[in-house]
Amino acid sequence: MVKTQRHREALNSLLLSTHLLAVEILRYGDHAQPRENDRSKRVCRFCKIDVETPEHALLTCGASPEVVSLRRAFLEKLFIDAPTLRVLMDLLEPIEFFKAIIYERSTIALVAKFAYEVLEVFYETPVVRSAV
Ligand SMILES: [Zn+2]
């Protein structure tokens, strides 16, 4: 369904929770870094307020102009391809809308490309770790 390998891998990482967003990676410590047991402290590297989850990164964070611009272009295309999603976006919580778009087969390639691009922007900036 998704021909570009890196796009497919990005989408799979969100589905399987193997992405490198704070909500996941701060669950695990290593020899240099302690784990962050408090989920609410695994905050977004850009806004530093909300928990850095896939739906936050892709759909709600407004603190990275690059992500905001990617999202605007993505939603424009998505709503042309799947107009009913526009209505759903207003009705659903971000987590539910996120599930709706990643399980929508007709737009899966578009979603995978967007996921890849947003994760690239996030991964260029180090995750926020609270002081020990
Ligand atoms: Zn954020």
PDB file of N, CA and C in Angstrom, residues 52-104:
ATOM      1  N   GLU A  52       4.541  14.373  24.407  1.00  0.00           N
ATOM      2  CA  GLU A  52       4.913  14.196  22.995  1.00  0.00           C
ATOM      3  C   GLU A  52       4.470  12.825  22.482  1.00  0.00           C
ATOM      4  N   THR A  53       3.245  12.771  22.002  1.00  0.00           N
ATOM      5  CA  THR A  53       2.665  11.550  21.444  1.00  0.00           C
ATOM      6  C   THR A  53       2.601  11.703  19.923  1.00  0.00           C
ATOM      7  N   PRO A  54       2.362  10.588  19.196  1.00  0.00           N
ATOM      8  CA  PRO A  54       2.196  10.723  17.743  1.00  0.00           C
ATOM      9  C   PRO A  54       1.104  11.721  17.358  1.00  0.00           C
ATOM     10  N   GLU A  55      -0.041  11.650  18.024  1.00  0.00           N
ATOM     11  CA  GLU A  55      -1.130  12.550  17.627  1.00  0.00           C
ATOM     12  C   GLU A  55      -0.804  14.011  17.950  1.00  0.00           C
ATOM     13  N   HIS A  56      -0.019  14.214  19.016  1.00  0.00           N
ATOM     14  CA  HIS A  56       0.410  15.583  19.318  1.00  0.00           C
ATOM     15  C   HIS A  56       1.362  16.085  18.230  1.00  0.00           C
ATOM     16  N   ALA A  57       2.349  15.275  17.892  1.00  0.00           N
ATOM     17  CA  ALA A  57       3.340  15.680  16.892  1.00  0.00           C
ATOM     18  C   ALA A  57       2.683  15.931  15.534  1.00  0.00           C
ATOM     19  N   LEU A  58       1.836  15.009  15.127  1.00  0.00           N
ATOM     20  CA  LEU A  58       1.261  15.127  13.786  1.00  0.00           C
ATOM     21  C   LEU A  58       0.114  16.130  13.712  1.00  0.00           C
ATOM     22  N   LEU A  59      -0.696  16.215  14.775  1.00  0.00           N
ATOM     23  CA  LEU A  59      -1.959  16.940  14.617  1.00  0.00           C
ATOM     24  C   LEU A  59      -2.118  18.199  15.448  1.00  0.00           C
ATOM     25  N   THR A  60      -1.489  18.302  16.604  1.00  0.00           N
ATOM     26  CA  THR A  60      -1.847  19.435  17.452  1.00  0.00           C
ATOM     27  C   THR A  60      -0.719  20.386  17.817  1.00  0.00           C
ATOM     28  N   CYS A  61       0.536  19.958  17.780  1.00  0.00           N
ATOM     29  CA  CYS A  61       1.591  20.865  18.227  1.00  0.00           C
ATOM     30  C   CYS A  61       1.720  22.053  17.274  1.00  0.00           C
ATOM     31  N   GLY A  62       1.704  23.245  17.857  1.00  0.00           N
ATOM     32  CA  GLY A  62       1.808  24.449  17.035  1.00  0.00           C
ATOM     33  C   GLY A  62       3.134  25.162  17.212  1.00  0.00           C
ATOM     34  N   ALA A  63       4.083  24.506  17.879  1.00  0.00           N
ATOM     35  CA  ALA A  63       5.313  25.207  18.257  1.00  0.00           C
ATOM     36  C   ALA A  63       6.425  25.118  17.215  1.00  0.00           C
ATOM     37  N   SER A  64       6.288  24.251  16.220  1.00  0.00           N
ATOM     38  CA  SER A  64       7.292  24.183  15.162  1.00  0.00           C
ATOM     39  C   SER A  64       6.665  24.697  13.860  1.00  0.00           C
ATOM     40  N   PRO A  65       7.129  25.846  13.368  1.00  0.00           N
ATOM     41  CA  PRO A  65       6.567  26.398  12.126  1.00  0.00           C
ATOM     42  C   PRO A  65       6.668  25.403  10.968  1.00  0.00           C
ATOM     43  N   GLU A  66       7.742  24.596  10.964  1.00  0.00           N
ATOM     44  CA  GLU A  66       7.930  23.619   9.894  1.00  0.00           C
ATOM     45  C   GLU A  66       6.831  22.546   9.936  1.00  0.00           C
ATOM     46  N   VAL A  67       6.548  22.065  11.140  1.00  0.00           N
ATOM     47  CA  VAL A  67       5.497  21.048  11.290  1.00  0.00           C
ATOM     48  C   VAL A  67       4.129  21.641  10.958  1.00  0.00           C
ATOM     49  N   VAL A  68       3.890  22.854  11.407  1.00  0.00           N
ATOM     50  CA  VAL A  68       2.601  23.512  11.135  1.00  0.00           C
ATOM     51  C   VAL A  68       2.388  23.636   9.626  1.00  0.00           C
ATOM     52  N   SER A  69       3.447  23.990   8.914  1.00  0.00           N
ATOM     53  CA  SER A  69       3.356  24.143   7.470  1.00  0.00           C
ATOM     54  C   SER A  69       3.162  22.797   6.764  1.00  0.00           C
ATOM     55  N   LEU A  70       3.870  21.764   7.215  1.00  0.00           N
ATOM     56  CA  LEU A  70       3.671  20.410   6.673  1.00  0.00           C
ATOM     57  C   LEU A  70       2.233  19.955   6.907  1.00  0.00           C
ATOM     58  N   ARG A  71       1.718  20.225   8.107  1.00  0.00           N
ATOM     59  CA  ARG A  71       0.370  19.791   8.475  1.00  0.00           C
ATOM     60  C   ARG A  71      -0.677  20.492   7.605  1.00  0.00           C
ATOM     61  N   ARG A  72      -0.487  21.781   7.378  1.00  0.00           N
ATOM     62  CA  ARG A  72      -1.457  22.540   6.586  1.00  0.00           C
ATOM     63  C   ARG A  72      -1.548  21.942   5.169  1.00  0.00           C
ATOM     64  N   ALA A  73      -0.384  21.683   4.575  1.00  0.00           N
ATOM     65  CA  ALA A  73      -0.359  21.119   3.216  1.00  0.00           C
ATOM     66  C   ALA A  73      -0.954  19.711   3.197  1.00  0.00           C
ATOM     67  N   PHE A  74      -0.640  18.934   4.230  1.00  0.00           N
ATOM     68  CA  PHE A  74      -1.150  17.565   4.332  1.00  0.00           C
ATOM     69  C   PHE A  74      -2.684  17.559   4.439  1.00  0.00           C
ATOM     70  N   LEU A  75      -3.216  18.365   5.343  1.00  0.00           N
ATOM     71  CA  LEU A  75      -4.669  18.362   5.569  1.00  0.00           C
ATOM     72  C   LEU A  75      -5.424  18.824   4.319  1.00  0.00           C
ATOM     73  N   GLU A  76      -4.837  19.792   3.615  1.00  0.00           N
ATOM     74  CA  GLU A  76      -5.456  20.264   2.382  1.00  0.00           C
ATOM     75  C   GLU A  76      -5.636  19.107   1.387  1.00  0.00           C
ATOM     76  N   LYS A  77      -4.552  18.337   1.197  1.00  0.00           N
ATOM     77  CA  LYS A  77      -4.608  17.194   0.273  1.00  0.00           C
ATOM     78  C   LYS A  77      -5.523  16.104   0.804  1.00  0.00           C
ATOM     79  N   LEU A  78      -5.415  15.840   2.110  1.00  0.00           N
ATOM     80  CA  LEU A  78      -6.217  14.777   2.725  1.00  0.00           C
ATOM     81  C   LEU A  78      -7.708  15.042   2.534  1.00  0.00           C
ATOM     82  N   PHE A  79      -8.123  16.287   2.745  1.00  0.00           N
ATOM     83  CA  PHE A  79      -9.552  16.617   2.670  1.00  0.00           C
ATOM     84  C   PHE A  79     -10.058  16.631   1.234  1.00  0.00           C
ATOM     85  N   ILE A  80      -9.160  16.809   0.273  1.00  0.00           N
ATOM     86  CA  ILE A  80      -9.558  16.695  -1.137  1.00  0.00           C
ATOM     87  C   ILE A  80      -9.790  15.210  -1.452  1.00  0.00           C
ATOM     88  N   ASP A  81      -8.851  14.355  -0.986  1.00  0.00           N
ATOM     89  CA  ASP A  81      -8.966  12.923  -1.258  1.00  0.00           C
ATOM     90  C   ASP A  81     -10.070  12.252  -0.451  1.00  0.00           C
ATOM     91  N   ALA A  82     -10.280  12.709   0.767  1.00  0.00           N
ATOM     92  CA  ALA A  82     -11.254  12.073   1.662  1.00  0.00           C
ATOM     93  C   ALA A  82     -12.042  13.155   2.411  1.00  0.00           C
ATOM     94  N   PRO A  83     -13.014  13.776   1.728  1.00  0.00           N
ATOM     95  CA  PRO A  83     -13.747  14.926   2.301  1.00  0.00           C
ATOM     96  C   PRO A  83     -14.425  14.641   3.647  1.00  0.00           C
ATOM     97  N   THR A  84     -14.827  13.399   3.866  1.00  0.00           N
ATOM     98  CA  THR A  84     -15.534  13.098   5.124  1.00  0.00           C
ATOM     99  C   THR A  84     -14.609  13.278   6.337  1.00  0.00           C
ATOM    100  N   LEU A  85     -13.305  13.170   6.104  1.00  0.00           N
ATOM    101  CA  LEU A  85     -12.366  13.331   7.228  1.00  0.00           C
ATOM    102  C   LEU A  85     -12.388  14.753   7.787  1.00  0.00           C
ATOM    103  N   ARG A  86     -12.747  15.708   6.933  1.00  0.00           N
ATOM    104  CA  ARG A  86     -12.805  17.096   7.414  1.00  0.00           C
ATOM    105  C   ARG A  86     -13.837  17.227   8.547  1.00  0.00           C
ATOM    106  N   VAL A  87     -14.984  16.573   8.340  1.00  0.00           N
ATOM    107  CA  VAL A  87     -16.045  16.591   9.352  1.00  0.00           C
ATOM    108  C   VAL A  87     -15.569  15.870  10.610  1.00  0.00           C
ATOM    109  N   LEU A  88     -14.924  14.720  10.400  1.00  0.00           N
ATOM    110  CA  LEU A  88     -14.442  13.939  11.544  1.00  0.00           C
ATOM    111  C   LEU A  88     -13.434  14.719  12.390  1.00  0.00           C
ATOM    112  N   MET A  89     -12.598  15.504  11.717  1.00  0.00           N
ATOM    113  CA  MET A  89     -11.574  16.238  12.456  1.00  0.00           C
ATOM    114  C   MET A  89     -12.200  17.193  13.475  1.00  0.00           C
ATOM    115  N   ASP A  90     -13.338  17.777  13.102  1.00  0.00           N
ATOM    116  CA  ASP A  90     -14.019  18.693  14.026  1.00  0.00           C
ATOM    117  C   ASP A  90     -14.729  17.944  15.143  1.00  0.00           C
ATOM    118  N   LEU A  91     -15.121  16.704  14.849  1.00  0.00           N
ATOM    119  CA  LEU A  91     -15.922  15.951  15.816  1.00  0.00           C
ATOM    120  C   LEU A  91     -15.085  15.164  16.810  1.00  0.00           C
ATOM    121  N   LEU A  92     -13.925  14.702  16.352  1.00  0.00           N
ATOM    122  CA  LEU A  92     -13.155  13.748  17.159  1.00  0.00           C
ATOM    123  C   LEU A  92     -12.038  14.416  17.959  1.00  0.00           C
ATOM    124  N   GLU A  93     -11.667  13.760  19.037  1.00  0.00           N
ATOM    125  CA  GLU A  93     -10.458  14.129  19.771  1.00  0.00           C
ATOM    126  C   GLU A  93      -9.267  13.803  18.867  1.00  0.00           C
ATOM    127  N   PRO A  94      -8.121  14.520  19.046  1.00  0.00           N
ATOM    128  CA  PRO A  94      -6.955  14.257  18.195  1.00  0.00           C
ATOM    129  C   PRO A  94      -6.561  12.782  18.129  1.00  0.00           C
ATOM    130  N   ILE A  95      -6.597  12.066  19.263  1.00  0.00           N
ATOM    131  CA  ILE A  95      -6.199  10.652  19.249  1.00  0.00           C
ATOM    132  C   ILE A  95      -7.130   9.828  18.363  1.00  0.00           C
ATOM    133  N   GLU A  96      -8.424  10.152  18.414  1.00  0.00           N
ATOM    134  CA  GLU A  96      -9.394   9.411  17.598  1.00  0.00           C
ATOM    135  C   GLU A  96      -9.250   9.776  16.120  1.00  0.00           C
ATOM    136  N   PHE A  97      -9.003  11.048  15.837  1.00  0.00           N
ATOM    137  CA  PHE A  97      -8.817  11.470  14.454  1.00  0.00           C
ATOM    138  C   PHE A  97      -7.541  10.842  13.879  1.00  0.00           C
ATOM    139  N   PHE A  98      -6.521  10.772  14.726  1.00  0.00           N
ATOM    140  CA  PHE A  98      -5.266  10.143  14.318  1.00  0.00           C
ATOM    141  C   PHE A  98      -5.512   8.692  13.884  1.00  0.00           C
ATOM    142  N   LYS A  99      -6.292   7.967  14.697  1.00  0.00           N
ATOM    143  CA  LYS A  99      -6.616   6.576  14.348  1.00  0.00           C
ATOM    144  C   LYS A  99      -7.414   6.529  13.048  1.00  0.00           C
ATOM    145  N   ALA A 100      -8.326   7.474  12.897  1.00  0.00           N
ATOM    146  CA  ALA A 100      -9.157   7.495  11.683  1.00  0.00           C
ATOM    147  C   ALA A 100      -8.294   7.665  10.437  1.00  0.00           C
ATOM    148  N   ILE A 101      -7.299   8.541  10.495  1.00  0.00           N
ATOM    149  CA  ILE A 101      -6.504   8.763   9.279  1.00  0.00           C
ATOM    150  C   ILE A 101      -5.488   7.644   9.036  1.00  0.00           C
ATOM    151  N   ILE A 102      -4.977   7.023  10.094  1.00  0.00           N
ATOM    152  CA  ILE A 102      -3.988   5.977   9.807  1.00  0.00           C
ATOM    153  C   ILE A 102      -4.631   4.660   9.384  1.00  0.00           C
ATOM    154  N   TYR A 103      -5.926   4.514   9.639  1.00  0.00           N
ATOM    155  CA  TYR A 103      -6.583   3.286   9.183  1.00  0.00           C
ATOM    156  C   TYR A 103      -7.424   3.516   7.931  1.00  0.00           C
ATOM    157  N   GLU A 104      -7.327   4.723   7.344  1.00  0.00           N
ATOM    158  CA  GLU A 104      -8.055   5.030   6.105  1.00  0.00           C
ATOM    159  C   GLU A 104      -7.192   4.579   4.923  1.00  0.00           C
TER     160      GLU A 104
END
